[in-house]
Amino acid sequence: MPELPEVEIVKQSLKKKIQHKKIKKVIVSNRNLRFKLHKNFEKILENRFVKKVLRKSKYLILGLDNSKYCIIHLGMSGTIHLMDKTKNKNTNLSFYQSPILPKKHNHIEIFFSNFKIIYNDPRRFGYFFIIKNKLELEKFFLKIGPEVLSKKLNFKYLKKKLINRKKNIKNLLLDQNFISGIGNIYSNEILFYCKIHPNKIGFKITNKEIKKLLYFSKFVIKKAIKYGGSSIRDFKNIKGSIGSFQLEFNVYDRENKKCLIKGCNGKIIKKFISNRSSFFCNICQK
Ligand SMILES: [Zn+2]
């Protein structure tokens, strides 16, 4: 599942390419994504300039010059590909999956003057939403929790939200109404840096731990963006699903390996917590 850093990289690449450009044509091959595509989707986008390319949490937002917005969520397996007229081999704007455009499941094509972007999604959990104006856009995002990198995610907010919570912290970090933008991979990394056991109950998190959670949530996500950003510039570093950025992980996918903290003799345990694979050090994380 694409996580926030991946969506941010897609946004940066899209922005460079399509901001201030005119959409010439839209071809839809399959309207049945997670939610059915708006019946006038093509008409709303065609002949409009893309004024802005934004990202909020894991949503991409295209601001059009008719004051409408197109929200894109990549779901579980959505990818956006860029195809120049020169047809370069590497088209994927993401860095998790294969850099090459698959033959199947290309649902939406958006044409600009000398290139097109293609939305590919084998599992079709992703979706495109049309939002009619800025007010509606704000309303849409009121429903989800503050984004991990936003100033709204602060000590006061977390303290208030953790009082009386009986869910474990791992579960809470993944709850998009609690904080938006943290997925499974990075929740493991954040809890490792904080030295908090993923099963620790929300209301038992101390003030000191809240401060660590705030600091390391932002730290881990920013680091991932920086790392992803550097690998996207050179496609040679990307080898299908095993991007080189994964070497940076401390706990994720490191089952039975030695803890990387100097002087710790612990090893990384993998355990399913609330149905998600959790990786943590059996000594550091309490
Ligand atoms: Zn350790």
PDB file of C-alpha atoms and ligand atoms in Angstrom:
ATOM      1  CA  MET A   1       0.000   0.000   0.000  1.00  0.00           C
ATOM      2  CA  PRO A   2       1.460   3.372  -0.931  1.00  0.00           C
ATOM      3  CA  GLU A   3       2.394   5.324   2.171  1.00  0.00           C
ATOM      4  CA  LEU A   4       2.590   9.090   2.591  1.00  0.00           C
ATOM      5  CA  PRO A   5       6.239   9.431   1.478  1.00  0.00           C
ATOM      6  CA  GLU A   6       5.445   7.658  -1.771  1.00  0.00           C
ATOM      7  CA  VAL A   7       2.410   9.842  -2.383  1.00  0.00           C
ATOM      8  CA  GLU A   8       4.564  12.910  -1.697  1.00  0.00           C
ATOM      9  CA  ILE A   9       7.117  11.786  -4.283  1.00  0.00           C
ATOM     10  CA  VAL A  10       4.322  11.187  -6.805  1.00  0.00           C
ATOM     11  CA  LYS A  11       3.040  14.687  -6.031  1.00  0.00           C
ATOM     12  CA  GLN A  12       6.440  16.282  -6.555  1.00  0.00           C
ATOM     13  CA  SER A  13       6.920  14.497  -9.876  1.00  0.00           C
ATOM     14  CA  LEU A  14       3.371  15.306 -11.036  1.00  0.00           C
ATOM     15  CA  LYS A  15       3.725  18.934 -10.012  1.00  0.00           C
ATOM     16  CA  LYS A  16       6.869  19.376 -12.087  1.00  0.00           C
ATOM     17  CA  LYS A  17       5.165  17.887 -15.085  1.00  0.00           C
ATOM     18  CA  ILE A  18       1.507  18.983 -15.082  1.00  0.00           C
ATOM     19  CA  GLN A  19       1.165  22.198 -13.061  1.00  0.00           C
ATOM     20  CA  HIS A  20       0.016  25.055 -15.331  1.00  0.00           C
ATOM     21  CA  LYS A  21      -0.496  22.600 -18.181  1.00  0.00           C
ATOM     22  CA  LYS A  22      -3.735  22.078 -20.095  1.00  0.00           C
ATOM     23  CA  ILE A  23      -5.576  18.776 -20.049  1.00  0.00           C
ATOM     24  CA  LYS A  24      -6.355  17.983 -23.675  1.00  0.00           C
ATOM     25  CA  LYS A  25      -8.254  14.757 -23.383  1.00  0.00           C
ATOM     26  CA  VAL A  26      -9.337  12.110 -20.875  1.00  0.00           C
ATOM     27  CA  ILE A  27      -9.954   8.463 -21.696  1.00  0.00           C
ATOM     28  CA  VAL A  28     -11.530   6.186 -19.107  1.00  0.00           C
ATOM     29  CA  SER A  29     -11.378   2.420 -19.649  1.00  0.00           C
ATOM     30  CA  ASN A  30     -12.937   1.429 -16.351  1.00  0.00           C
ATOM     31  CA  ARG A  31     -15.216   3.629 -14.200  1.00  0.00           C
ATOM     32  CA  ASN A  32     -15.553   1.027 -11.470  1.00  0.00           C
ATOM     33  CA  LEU A  33     -12.779   1.926  -9.112  1.00  0.00           C
ATOM     34  CA  ARG A  34     -13.369   1.735  -5.347  1.00  0.00           C
ATOM     35  CA  PHE A  35     -16.048   4.328  -5.912  1.00  0.00           C
ATOM     36  CA  LYS A  36     -17.642   4.760  -9.296  1.00  0.00           C
ATOM     37  CA  LEU A  37     -16.088   7.584 -11.274  1.00  0.00           C
ATOM     38  CA  HIS A  38     -18.151  10.800 -11.583  1.00  0.00           C
ATOM     39  CA  LYS A  39     -20.397  10.561 -14.643  1.00  0.00           C
ATOM     40  CA  ASN A  40     -18.996  13.790 -16.102  1.00  0.00           C
ATOM     41  CA  PHE A  41     -15.399  13.091 -15.100  1.00  0.00           C
ATOM     42  CA  GLU A  42     -14.003  13.506 -18.616  1.00  0.00           C
ATOM     43  CA  LYS A  43     -15.974  16.703 -19.296  1.00  0.00           C
ATOM     44  CA  ILE A  44     -14.950  18.294 -16.002  1.00  0.00           C
ATOM     45  CA  LEU A  45     -11.244  17.720 -16.672  1.00  0.00           C
ATOM     46  CA  GLU A  46     -10.966  18.269 -20.398  1.00  0.00           C
ATOM     47  CA  ASN A  47      -9.689  21.675 -21.568  1.00  0.00           C
ATOM     48  CA  ARG A  48      -8.893  22.758 -18.012  1.00  0.00           C
ATOM     49  CA  PHE A  49      -5.553  23.986 -16.769  1.00  0.00           C
ATOM     50  CA  VAL A  50      -4.102  22.262 -13.709  1.00  0.00           C
ATOM     51  CA  LYS A  51      -3.566  25.237 -11.418  1.00  0.00           C
ATOM     52  CA  LYS A  52      -2.190  23.340  -8.465  1.00  0.00           C
ATOM     53  CA  VAL A  53      -0.918  19.903  -7.500  1.00  0.00           C
ATOM     54  CA  LEU A  54      -1.188  19.320  -3.769  1.00  0.00           C
ATOM     55  CA  ARG A  55      -1.001  16.484  -1.283  1.00  0.00           C
ATOM     56  CA  LYS A  56      -2.829  16.085   1.982  1.00  0.00           C
ATOM     57  CA  SER A  57      -2.154  12.935   3.977  1.00  0.00           C
ATOM     58  CA  LYS A  58      -2.285  10.153   1.374  1.00  0.00           C
ATOM     59  CA  TYR A  59      -4.482  12.101  -1.044  1.00  0.00           C
ATOM     60  CA  LEU A  60      -3.277  13.825  -4.197  1.00  0.00           C
ATOM     61  CA  ILE A  61      -5.246  16.928  -5.134  1.00  0.00           C
ATOM     62  CA  LEU A  62      -5.383  18.541  -8.559  1.00  0.00           C
ATOM     63  CA  GLY A  63      -6.771  22.085  -8.432  1.00  0.00           C
ATOM     64  CA  LEU A  64      -8.404  22.987 -11.762  1.00  0.00           C
ATOM     65  CA  ASP A  65      -9.002  26.442 -13.259  1.00  0.00           C
ATOM     66  CA  ASN A  66     -12.778  25.971 -13.006  1.00  0.00           C
ATOM     67  CA  SER A  67     -12.454  26.037  -9.166  1.00  0.00           C
ATOM     68  CA  LYS A  68     -13.102  22.293  -9.030  1.00  0.00           C
ATOM     69  CA  TYR A  69     -10.721  19.763  -7.544  1.00  0.00           C
ATOM     70  CA  CYS A  70      -9.863  16.199  -8.434  1.00  0.00           C
ATOM     71  CA  ILE A  71      -8.817  14.097  -5.449  1.00  0.00           C
ATOM     72  CA  ILE A  72      -6.832  10.940  -6.153  1.00  0.00           C
ATOM     73  CA  HIS A  73      -6.309   8.151  -3.646  1.00  0.00           C
ATOM     74  CA  LEU A  74      -3.996   5.336  -4.733  1.00  0.00           C
ATOM     75  CA  GLY A  75      -5.730   2.725  -2.549  1.00  0.00           C
ATOM     76  CA  MET A  76      -3.792  -0.531  -2.192  1.00  0.00           C
ATOM     77  CA  SER A  77      -2.157  -0.855  -5.579  1.00  0.00           C
ATOM     78  CA  GLY A  78      -2.685   2.341  -7.578  1.00  0.00           C
ATOM     79  CA  THR A  79       0.243   3.833  -9.471  1.00  0.00           C
ATOM     80  CA  ILE A  80       0.560   6.854 -11.711  1.00  0.00           C
ATOM     81  CA  HIS A  81       2.709   6.569 -14.805  1.00  0.00           C
ATOM     82  CA  LEU A  82       4.051   9.244 -17.031  1.00  0.00           C
ATOM     83  CA  MET A  83       4.406   8.483 -20.706  1.00  0.00           C
ATOM     84  CA  ASP A  84       6.264  10.916 -22.923  1.00  0.00           C
ATOM     85  CA  LYS A  85       5.968  10.804 -26.663  1.00  0.00           C
ATOM     86  CA  THR A  86       9.492   9.447 -26.636  1.00  0.00           C
ATOM     87  CA  LYS A  87       8.115   6.446 -24.667  1.00  0.00           C
ATOM     88  CA  ASN A  88      10.831   6.080 -22.112  1.00  0.00           C
ATOM     89  CA  LYS A  89      10.891   2.666 -20.461  1.00  0.00           C
ATOM     90  CA  ASN A  90      10.550   3.834 -16.885  1.00  0.00           C
ATOM     91  CA  THR A  91       7.204   5.454 -16.346  1.00  0.00           C
ATOM     92  CA  ASN A  92       6.223   4.969 -12.716  1.00  0.00           C
ATOM     93  CA  LEU A  93       6.132   8.117 -10.597  1.00  0.00           C
ATOM     94  CA  SER A  94       6.233   5.958  -7.442  1.00  0.00           C
ATOM     95  CA  PHE A  95       9.276   4.230  -6.079  1.00  0.00           C
ATOM     96  CA  TYR A  96       7.766   1.164  -4.425  1.00  0.00           C
ATOM     97  CA  GLN A  97       6.558  -0.796  -7.409  1.00  0.00           C
ATOM     98  CA  SER A  98       7.938  -1.742 -10.769  1.00  0.00           C
ATOM     99  CA  PRO A  99       9.110   1.302 -12.731  1.00  0.00           C
ATOM    100  CA  ILE A 100       7.609  -0.122 -15.926  1.00  0.00           C
ATOM    101  CA  LEU A 101       3.975   0.352 -16.957  1.00  0.00           C
ATOM    102  CA  PRO A 102       2.030  -2.934 -16.790  1.00  0.00           C
ATOM    103  CA  LYS A 103      -0.025  -3.952 -19.819  1.00  0.00           C
ATOM    104  CA  LYS A 104      -3.206  -4.578 -17.843  1.00  0.00           C
ATOM    105  CA  HIS A 105      -5.305  -2.400 -15.514  1.00  0.00           C
ATOM    106  CA  ASN A 106      -4.656   0.995 -17.072  1.00  0.00           C
ATOM    107  CA  HIS A 107      -7.992   2.566 -16.105  1.00  0.00           C
ATOM    108  CA  ILE A 108      -7.589   6.287 -16.752  1.00  0.00           C
ATOM    109  CA  GLU A 109      -5.452   8.219 -19.242  1.00  0.00           C
ATOM    110  CA  ILE A 110      -5.082  11.978 -19.024  1.00  0.00           C
ATOM    111  CA  PHE A 111      -3.504  13.591 -22.087  1.00  0.00           C
ATOM    112  CA  PHE A 112      -1.461  16.797 -22.120  1.00  0.00           C
ATOM    113  CA  SER A 113       0.136  18.306 -25.210  1.00  0.00           C
ATOM    114  CA  ASN A 114       3.099  15.981 -25.600  1.00  0.00           C
ATOM    115  CA  PHE A 115       2.709  13.412 -22.838  1.00  0.00           C
ATOM    116  CA  LYS A 116       0.043  11.579 -20.890  1.00  0.00           C
ATOM    117  CA  ILE A 117      -0.403  10.282 -17.363  1.00  0.00           C
ATOM    118  CA  ILE A 118      -1.893   6.859 -16.804  1.00  0.00           C
ATOM    119  CA  TYR A 119      -3.619   5.526 -13.694  1.00  0.00           C
ATOM    120  CA  ASN A 120      -2.967   1.810 -13.191  1.00  0.00           C
ATOM    121  CA  ASP A 121      -4.607  -0.155 -10.375  1.00  0.00           C
ATOM    122  CA  PRO A 122      -4.884  -3.983 -10.412  1.00  0.00           C
ATOM    123  CA  ARG A 123      -6.948  -4.209  -7.193  1.00  0.00           C
ATOM    124  CA  ARG A 124      -9.049  -1.091  -7.842  1.00  0.00           C
ATOM    125  CA  PHE A 125      -9.113   0.140  -4.246  1.00  0.00           C
ATOM    126  CA  GLY A 126      -7.996   3.542  -5.415  1.00  0.00           C
ATOM    127  CA  TYR A 127     -10.383   6.274  -6.537  1.00  0.00           C
ATOM    128  CA  PHE A 128     -10.806   9.703  -8.146  1.00  0.00           C
ATOM    129  CA  PHE A 129     -13.239  12.158  -6.571  1.00  0.00           C
ATOM    130  CA  ILE A 130     -14.482  15.390  -8.050  1.00  0.00           C
ATOM    131  CA  ILE A 131     -14.941  18.137  -5.461  1.00  0.00           C
ATOM    132  CA  LYS A 132     -16.906  21.169  -6.594  1.00  0.00           C
ATOM    133  CA  ASN A 133     -15.143  23.965  -4.672  1.00  0.00           C
ATOM    134  CA  LYS A 134     -12.688  24.939  -1.958  1.00  0.00           C
ATOM    135  CA  LEU A 135     -15.268  24.813   0.827  1.00  0.00           C
ATOM    136  CA  GLU A 136     -16.195  21.241  -0.067  1.00  0.00           C
ATOM    137  CA  LEU A 137     -12.511  20.374  -0.175  1.00  0.00           C
ATOM    138  CA  GLU A 138     -12.040  21.690   3.359  1.00  0.00           C
ATOM    139  CA  LYS A 139     -15.099  19.736   4.503  1.00  0.00           C
ATOM    140  CA  PHE A 140     -13.679  16.565   2.956  1.00  0.00           C
ATOM    141  CA  PHE A 141     -10.496  16.846   4.995  1.00  0.00           C
ATOM    142  CA  LEU A 142     -12.254  17.723   8.252  1.00  0.00           C
ATOM    143  CA  LYS A 143     -13.293  14.096   8.411  1.00  0.00           C
ATOM    144  CA  ILE A 144      -9.762  12.769   8.825  1.00  0.00           C
ATOM    145  CA  GLY A 145      -7.244  13.317  11.625  1.00  0.00           C
ATOM    146  CA  PRO A 146      -4.431  15.906  11.464  1.00  0.00           C
ATOM    147  CA  GLU A 147      -1.705  14.974   9.042  1.00  0.00           C
ATOM    148  CA  VAL A 148       1.502  13.679  10.565  1.00  0.00           C
ATOM    149  CA  LEU A 149       3.581  16.603   9.240  1.00  0.00           C
ATOM    150  CA  SER A 150       1.073  19.334  10.072  1.00  0.00           C
ATOM    151  CA  LYS A 151       1.336  21.727  13.021  1.00  0.00           C
ATOM    152  CA  LYS A 152      -2.081  20.541  14.148  1.00  0.00           C
ATOM    153  CA  LEU A 153      -0.422  17.365  15.303  1.00  0.00           C
ATOM    154  CA  ASN A 154       1.022  18.668  18.562  1.00  0.00           C
ATOM    155  CA  PHE A 155       1.390  17.708  22.236  1.00  0.00           C
ATOM    156  CA  LYS A 156      -1.987  19.115  23.253  1.00  0.00           C
ATOM    157  CA  TYR A 157      -3.804  17.171  20.534  1.00  0.00           C
ATOM    158  CA  LEU A 158      -2.095  13.859  21.240  1.00  0.00           C
ATOM    159  CA  LYS A 159      -2.465  14.160  25.010  1.00  0.00           C
ATOM    160  CA  LYS A 160      -6.189  14.834  24.668  1.00  0.00           C
ATOM    161  CA  LYS A 161      -6.634  11.998  22.173  1.00  0.00           C
ATOM    162  CA  LEU A 162      -4.761   9.413  24.240  1.00  0.00           C
ATOM    163  CA  ILE A 163      -6.636   9.903  27.509  1.00  0.00           C
ATOM    164  CA  ASN A 164      -8.956   6.950  28.111  1.00  0.00           C
ATOM    165  CA  ARG A 165      -7.937   5.197  24.889  1.00  0.00           C
ATOM    166  CA  LYS A 166      -7.903   1.442  25.355  1.00  0.00           C
ATOM    167  CA  LYS A 167      -6.592   0.605  21.901  1.00  0.00           C
ATOM    168  CA  ASN A 168      -2.889  -0.162  21.558  1.00  0.00           C
ATOM    169  CA  ILE A 169      -0.589   2.531  20.216  1.00  0.00           C
ATOM    170  CA  LYS A 170       0.184   0.635  17.026  1.00  0.00           C
ATOM    171  CA  ASN A 171      -3.505   0.514  16.216  1.00  0.00           C
ATOM    172  CA  LEU A 172      -3.925   4.195  17.009  1.00  0.00           C
ATOM    173  CA  LEU A 173      -1.018   5.249  14.796  1.00  0.00           C
ATOM    174  CA  LEU A 174      -2.661   3.445  11.888  1.00  0.00           C
ATOM    175  CA  ASP A 175      -6.077   4.975  12.589  1.00  0.00           C
ATOM    176  CA  GLN A 176      -6.450   7.742   9.974  1.00  0.00           C
ATOM    177  CA  ASN A 177      -8.977   9.560  12.179  1.00  0.00           C
ATOM    178  CA  PHE A 178      -6.390   9.740  14.953  1.00  0.00           C
ATOM    179  CA  ILE A 179      -3.409  10.852  12.832  1.00  0.00           C
ATOM    180  CA  SER A 180      -3.497  10.737   9.062  1.00  0.00           C
ATOM    181  CA  GLY A 181      -0.627   9.647   6.887  1.00  0.00           C
ATOM    182  CA  ILE A 182       1.086   6.891   8.878  1.00  0.00           C
ATOM    183  CA  GLY A 183       0.950   3.406   7.359  1.00  0.00           C
ATOM    184  CA  ASN A 184       2.165   0.051   8.600  1.00  0.00           C
ATOM    185  CA  ILE A 185       5.820   0.276   7.516  1.00  0.00           C
ATOM    186  CA  TYR A 186       6.473   3.611   9.152  1.00  0.00           C
ATOM    187  CA  SER A 187       4.436   2.889  12.297  1.00  0.00           C
ATOM    188  CA  ASN A 188       6.934   0.104  13.045  1.00  0.00           C
ATOM    189  CA  GLU A 189       9.870   2.434  12.525  1.00  0.00           C
ATOM    190  CA  ILE A 190       8.354   5.245  14.605  1.00  0.00           C
ATOM    191  CA  LEU A 191       7.668   2.969  17.601  1.00  0.00           C
ATOM    192  CA  PHE A 192      11.208   1.601  17.382  1.00  0.00           C
ATOM    193  CA  TYR A 193      12.745   5.075  17.584  1.00  0.00           C
ATOM    194  CA  CYS A 194      10.420   5.917  20.501  1.00  0.00           C
ATOM    195  CA  LYS A 195      11.292   2.616  22.257  1.00  0.00           C
ATOM    196  CA  ILE A 196       7.583   1.943  22.748  1.00  0.00           C
ATOM    197  CA  HIS A 197       6.129  -1.571  22.492  1.00  0.00           C
ATOM    198  CA  PRO A 198       3.421  -1.665  19.775  1.00  0.00           C
ATOM    199  CA  ASN A 199       0.988  -3.309  22.192  1.00  0.00           C
ATOM    200  CA  LYS A 200       1.182  -0.521  24.775  1.00  0.00           C
ATOM    201  CA  ILE A 201      -2.290   0.806  25.555  1.00  0.00           C
ATOM    202  CA  GLY A 202      -3.039   4.415  24.531  1.00  0.00           C
ATOM    203  CA  PHE A 203      -3.845   5.805  27.985  1.00  0.00           C
ATOM    204  CA  LYS A 204      -0.614   4.349  29.416  1.00  0.00           C
ATOM    205  CA  ILE A 205       1.574   6.412  27.087  1.00  0.00           C
ATOM    206  CA  THR A 206       3.519   8.895  29.250  1.00  0.00           C
ATOM    207  CA  ASN A 207       4.073  12.596  28.521  1.00  0.00           C
ATOM    208  CA  LYS A 208       7.697  11.852  27.690  1.00  0.00           C
ATOM    209  CA  GLU A 209       6.566   9.201  25.219  1.00  0.00           C
ATOM    210  CA  ILE A 210       4.053  11.593  23.632  1.00  0.00           C
ATOM    211  CA  LYS A 211       6.943  13.999  22.966  1.00  0.00           C
ATOM    212  CA  LYS A 212       8.956  11.192  21.412  1.00  0.00           C
ATOM    213  CA  LEU A 213       5.999  10.091  19.280  1.00  0.00           C
ATOM    214  CA  LEU A 214       5.592  13.614  17.948  1.00  0.00           C
ATOM    215  CA  TYR A 215       9.254  14.054  17.188  1.00  0.00           C
ATOM    216  CA  PHE A 216       9.878  10.674  15.601  1.00  0.00           C
ATOM    217  CA  SER A 217       6.631  10.520  13.605  1.00  0.00           C
ATOM    218  CA  LYS A 218       7.682  13.649  11.762  1.00  0.00           C
ATOM    219  CA  PHE A 219      11.332  12.592  11.646  1.00  0.00           C
ATOM    220  CA  VAL A 220      10.651   9.168  10.086  1.00  0.00           C
ATOM    221  CA  ILE A 221       8.192  10.473   7.485  1.00  0.00           C
ATOM    222  CA  LYS A 222      10.465  13.378   6.486  1.00  0.00           C
ATOM    223  CA  LYS A 223      13.438  11.051   6.204  1.00  0.00           C
ATOM    224  CA  ALA A 224      11.463   8.668   3.990  1.00  0.00           C
ATOM    225  CA  ILE A 225      10.414  11.539   1.726  1.00  0.00           C
ATOM    226  CA  LYS A 226      14.014  12.712   1.467  1.00  0.00           C
ATOM    227  CA  TYR A 227      15.242   9.223   0.711  1.00  0.00           C
ATOM    228  CA  GLY A 228      12.483   8.484  -1.798  1.00  0.00           C
ATOM    229  CA  GLY A 229      13.089  11.838  -3.382  1.00  0.00           C
ATOM    230  CA  SER A 230      16.694  11.002  -4.001  1.00  0.00           C
ATOM    231  CA  SER A 231      15.976   7.574  -5.449  1.00  0.00           C
ATOM    232  CA  ILE A 232      13.299   8.812  -7.857  1.00  0.00           C
ATOM    233  CA  ARG A 233      15.839  11.026  -9.577  1.00  0.00           C
ATOM    234  CA  ASP A 234      17.833   8.010 -10.634  1.00  0.00           C
ATOM    235  CA  PHE A 235      15.715   5.108 -11.771  1.00  0.00           C
ATOM    236  CA  LYS A 236      18.782   2.883 -11.872  1.00  0.00           C
ATOM    237  CA  ASN A 237      18.532   2.670  -8.099  1.00  0.00           C
ATOM    238  CA  ILE A 238      15.080   1.157  -8.265  1.00  0.00           C
ATOM    239  CA  LYS A 239      14.778  -2.583  -8.605  1.00  0.00           C
ATOM    240  CA  GLY A 240      11.085  -3.370  -8.737  1.00  0.00           C
ATOM    241  CA  SER A 241       9.472  -3.838  -5.361  1.00  0.00           C
ATOM    242  CA  ILE A 242      12.766  -3.867  -3.472  1.00  0.00           C
ATOM    243  CA  GLY A 243      13.683  -0.219  -3.585  1.00  0.00           C
ATOM    244  CA  SER A 244      17.084   0.559  -2.108  1.00  0.00           C
ATOM    245  CA  PHE A 245      15.371   2.795   0.458  1.00  0.00           C
ATOM    246  CA  GLN A 246      14.354  -0.359   2.313  1.00  0.00           C
ATOM    247  CA  LEU A 247      17.937  -0.775   3.451  1.00  0.00           C
ATOM    248  CA  GLU A 248      17.249   2.178   5.706  1.00  0.00           C
ATOM    249  CA  PHE A 249      14.708   0.325   7.845  1.00  0.00           C
ATOM    250  CA  ASN A 250      15.605  -0.472  11.427  1.00  0.00           C
ATOM    251  CA  VAL A 251      12.886  -3.000  12.192  1.00  0.00           C
ATOM    252  CA  TYR A 252      10.524  -3.397   9.246  1.00  0.00           C
ATOM    253  CA  ASP A 253      11.148  -6.713   7.463  1.00  0.00           C
ATOM    254  CA  ARG A 254      14.095  -7.542   9.749  1.00  0.00           C
ATOM    255  CA  GLU A 255      12.610 -10.503  11.655  1.00  0.00           C
ATOM    256  CA  ASN A 256      15.149 -12.384  13.844  1.00  0.00           C
ATOM    257  CA  LYS A 257      17.907  -9.924  12.998  1.00  0.00           C
ATOM    258  CA  LYS A 258      19.958  -8.143  15.619  1.00  0.00           C
ATOM    259  CA  CYS A 259      18.697  -4.824  17.000  1.00  0.00           C
ATOM    260  CA  LEU A 260      20.647  -1.932  15.484  1.00  0.00           C
ATOM    261  CA  ILE A 261      20.885   0.062  18.719  1.00  0.00           C
ATOM    262  CA  LYS A 262      24.481   0.063  19.955  1.00  0.00           C
ATOM    263  CA  GLY A 263      24.889  -2.091  23.040  1.00  0.00           C
ATOM    264  CA  CYS A 264      21.435  -3.725  22.726  1.00  0.00           C
ATOM    265  CA  ASN A 265      21.500  -7.497  22.480  1.00  0.00           C
ATOM    266  CA  GLY A 266      17.891  -7.729  21.451  1.00  0.00           C
ATOM    267  CA  LYS A 267      16.502  -9.171  18.257  1.00  0.00           C
ATOM    268  CA  ILE A 268      13.660  -8.075  16.044  1.00  0.00           C
ATOM    269  CA  ILE A 269      10.401  -9.934  16.657  1.00  0.00           C
ATOM    270  CA  LYS A 270       7.597 -10.161  14.123  1.00  0.00           C
ATOM    271  CA  LYS A 271       4.118 -10.413  15.555  1.00  0.00           C
ATOM    272  CA  PHE A 272       0.652  -9.839  14.159  1.00  0.00           C
ATOM    273  CA  ILE A 273      -0.991  -7.088  16.160  1.00  0.00           C
ATOM    274  CA  SER A 274      -4.520  -6.101  15.127  1.00  0.00           C
ATOM    275  CA  ASN A 275      -3.979  -8.080  11.908  1.00  0.00           C
ATOM    276  CA  ARG A 276      -0.961  -6.062  10.812  1.00  0.00           C
ATOM    277  CA  SER A 277       2.615  -7.317  10.871  1.00  0.00           C
ATOM    278  CA  SER A 278       4.517  -5.602  13.649  1.00  0.00           C
ATOM    279  CA  PHE A 279       8.296  -5.616  13.985  1.00  0.00           C
ATOM    280  CA  PHE A 280       9.930  -4.575  17.238  1.00  0.00           C
ATOM    281  CA  CYS A 281      13.011  -5.159  19.413  1.00  0.00           C
ATOM    282  CA  ASN A 282      12.330  -7.565  22.268  1.00  0.00           C
ATOM    283  CA  ILE A 283      14.567  -5.551  24.623  1.00  0.00           C
ATOM    284  CA  CYS A 284      14.448  -1.831  23.665  1.00  0.00           C
ATOM    285  CA  GLN A 285      10.708  -1.472  23.230  1.00  0.00           C
ATOM    286  CA  LYS A 286       8.758  -1.542  26.452  1.00  0.00           C
TER     287      LYS A 286
HETATM  288 ZN    ZN B   1      17.025  -3.189  20.897  1.00  0.00          ZN
END
